CSV table of C-alpha atoms in Angstrom, one decimal:
chain,number,residue,atom,x,y,z
A,267,UNK,CA,103.2,-90.6,-190.9
A,268,UNK,CA,105.1,-88.2,-189.1
A,269,UNK,CA,105.3,-89.6,-185.8
A,270,UNK,CA,107.1,-89.4,-182.2
A,271,UNK,CA,108.7,-91.7,-180.2
A,272,UNK,CA,108.3,-92.0,-176.5
A,273,UNK,CA,111.3,-89.8,-175.7
A,274,UNK,CA,110.5,-87.2,-178.2
A,275,UNK,CA,106.8,-86.9,-177.2
A,276,UNK,CA,108.3,-86.3,-173.7
A,277,UNK,CA,110.4,-83.4,-175.0
A,278,UNK,CA,107.5,-81.8,-176.9
A,279,UNK,CA,105.3,-82.1,-174.1
A,280,UNK,CA,107.9,-79.6,-172.2
A,281,UNK,CA,107.8,-77.0,-175.0
A,282,UNK,CA,104.4,-77.1,-175.6
A,283,UNK,CA,104.0,-76.5,-171.9
A,284,UNK,CA,106.5,-73.7,-172.0
A,285,UNK,CA,105.2,-70.1,-172.5
A,286,UNK,CA,109.0,-69.2,-173.8
A,287,UNK,CA,111.5,-71.0,-175.7
A,288,UNK,CA,113.8,-73.4,-173.9
A,289,UNK,CA,117.5,-74.5,-173.8
A,290,UNK,CA,118.8,-77.9,-173.7
A,291,UNK,CA,119.8,-77.7,-170.0
A,292,UNK,CA,115.9,-76.1,-169.3
A,293,UNK,CA,114.3,-79.2,-170.8
A,294,UNK,CA,116.8,-81.7,-169.0
A,295,UNK,CA,115.8,-80.0,-165.9
A,296,UNK,CA,111.7,-80.1,-166.6
A,297,UNK,CA,112.4,-84.1,-167.8
A,298,UNK,CA,114.3,-84.6,-164.2
A,299,UNK,CA,112.4,-87.3,-163.1
A,300,UNK,CA,113.6,-89.4,-166.2
A,301,UNK,CA,117.1,-89.0,-165.5
A,302,UNK,CA,118.6,-88.4,-169.2
A,303,UNK,CA,121.8,-87.5,-170.1
A,304,UNK,CA,122.5,-83.8,-171.5
A,305,UNK,CA,123.7,-84.9,-174.7
A,306,UNK,CA,120.5,-87.2,-175.1
A,307,UNK,CA,118.1,-84.2,-174.8
A,308,UNK,CA,120.3,-82.4,-177.2
A,309,UNK,CA,120.2,-85.1,-180.0
A,310,UNK,CA,116.5,-85.5,-179.4
A,311,UNK,CA,116.1,-81.8,-179.7
A,312,UNK,CA,118.6,-81.7,-183.0
A,313,UNK,CA,116.2,-84.5,-184.4
A,314,UNK,CA,113.0,-82.8,-183.9
A,315,UNK,CA,114.5,-80.0,-185.5
A,316,UNK,CA,115.5,-81.7,-188.6
A,317,UNK,CA,111.9,-83.0,-188.5
A,318,UNK,CA,110.4,-79.6,-188.4
A,319,UNK,CA,108.9,-80.4,-185.0
A,320,UNK,CA,111.0,-77.6,-183.1
A,321,UNK,CA,112.7,-74.2,-184.3
A,322,UNK,CA,115.7,-73.3,-182.5
A,323,UNK,CA,117.1,-69.8,-182.3
A,324,UNK,CA,120.3,-68.6,-180.6
A,325,UNK,CA,120.2,-67.5,-177.2
A,326,UNK,CA,121.6,-64.1,-176.0
A,327,UNK,CA,124.9,-65.7,-175.2
A,328,UNK,CA,125.2,-66.6,-179.0
A,329,UNK,CA,126.5,-70.4,-177.7
A,330,UNK,CA,123.4,-71.9,-176.8
A,331,UNK,CA,120.4,-72.8,-178.8
A,332,UNK,CA,116.5,-71.8,-177.5
A,333,UNK,CA,114.1,-74.4,-178.7
A,334,UNK,CA,110.2,-73.9,-179.2
A,335,UNK,CA,107.7,-76.1,-181.0
A,336,UNK,CA,107.0,-75.5,-184.2
A,337,UNK,CA,103.1,-76.0,-184.1
A,338,UNK,CA,100.8,-76.2,-181.1
A,339,UNK,CA,99.9,-79.4,-179.6
A,340,UNK,CA,96.4,-79.0,-180.9
A,341,UNK,CA,97.8,-78.5,-184.6
A,342,UNK,CA,99.9,-81.6,-184.0
A,343,UNK,CA,97.1,-83.8,-182.8
A,344,UNK,CA,94.7,-82.3,-185.8
A,345,UNK,CA,97.5,-83.6,-188.3
A,346,UNK,CA,97.7,-86.7,-186.6
A,347,UNK,CA,93.9,-87.1,-187.0
A,348,UNK,CA,94.0,-86.1,-190.5
A,349,UNK,CA,96.9,-88.7,-191.4
A,350,UNK,CA,94.9,-91.9,-189.6
A,351,UNK,CA,92.1,-90.4,-191.8
A,352,UNK,CA,94.0,-91.0,-195.0
A,353,UNK,CA,94.6,-94.6,-193.8
A,354,UNK,CA,90.7,-95.3,-194.1
A,355,UNK,CA,89.5,-97.3,-196.9
A,356,UNK,CA,86.4,-95.2,-196.9
A,357,UNK,CA,87.0,-91.6,-195.3
A,358,UNK,CA,83.2,-90.8,-195.3
A,359,UNK,CA,82.6,-94.0,-193.4
A,360,UNK,CA,85.4,-93.3,-190.8
A,361,UNK,CA,83.9,-89.8,-190.4
A,362,UNK,CA,80.4,-90.7,-189.8
A,363,UNK,CA,81.7,-93.7,-187.3
A,364,UNK,CA,84.0,-91.3,-185.6
A,365,UNK,CA,81.3,-88.3,-185.4
A,366,UNK,CA,78.7,-91.0,-183.8
A,367,UNK,CA,81.4,-92.3,-181.6
A,368,UNK,CA,82.2,-89.0,-179.9
A,369,UNK,CA,80.3,-87.6,-176.7
A,370,UNK,CA,77.9,-85.0,-177.3
A,371,UNK,CA,79.5,-82.1,-175.9
A,372,UNK,CA,82.4,-82.9,-178.6
A,373,UNK,CA,79.6,-83.2,-181.2
A,374,UNK,CA,78.6,-79.8,-180.3
A,375,UNK,CA,82.2,-78.7,-180.9
A,376,UNK,CA,82.5,-80.0,-184.0
A,377,UNK,CA,79.0,-79.0,-185.4
A,378,UNK,CA,79.9,-75.2,-184.2
A,379,UNK,CA,83.3,-75.5,-186.1
A,380,UNK,CA,81.7,-76.8,-189.0
A,381,UNK,CA,79.2,-73.9,-189.5
A,382,UNK,CA,81.4,-71.4,-188.0
A,383,UNK,CA,80.4,-70.7,-184.5
A,384,UNK,CA,83.0,-72.3,-182.8
A,385,UNK,CA,85.9,-70.9,-181.2
A,386,UNK,CA,88.3,-68.9,-183.5
A,387,UNK,CA,91.1,-71.4,-184.7
A,388,UNK,CA,94.3,-70.3,-182.9
A,389,UNK,CA,96.4,-70.9,-186.1
A,390,UNK,CA,93.9,-68.3,-188.0
A,391,UNK,CA,92.6,-70.6,-190.5
A,392,UNK,CA,88.9,-71.4,-191.0
């Protein structure tokens, strides 16, 4: 199961919150309350790139990297939900239990998505 550690999750939260790719220095600045070393954040971003959670591109100066989340937070969470569902002995029972445990408003969102009346999927898939 592809999972994120606590520090990886904090870094991903920074990237998901940004509208543009970020350098290591920008991520360090956004995580200032954690008092992390530059090299620690650089290592985490490199690990996330190897795991395909982030993409990196050269910055305009040609020396530094800029990092961006490879997928949206929603896509990541949906993937986690599917992976957890794979752990169920009885997928149908797990789905029924899940559907019955969510609030009515969220059940309505699920119903609309299943019938094609919900919001369009931002990834472009149906």
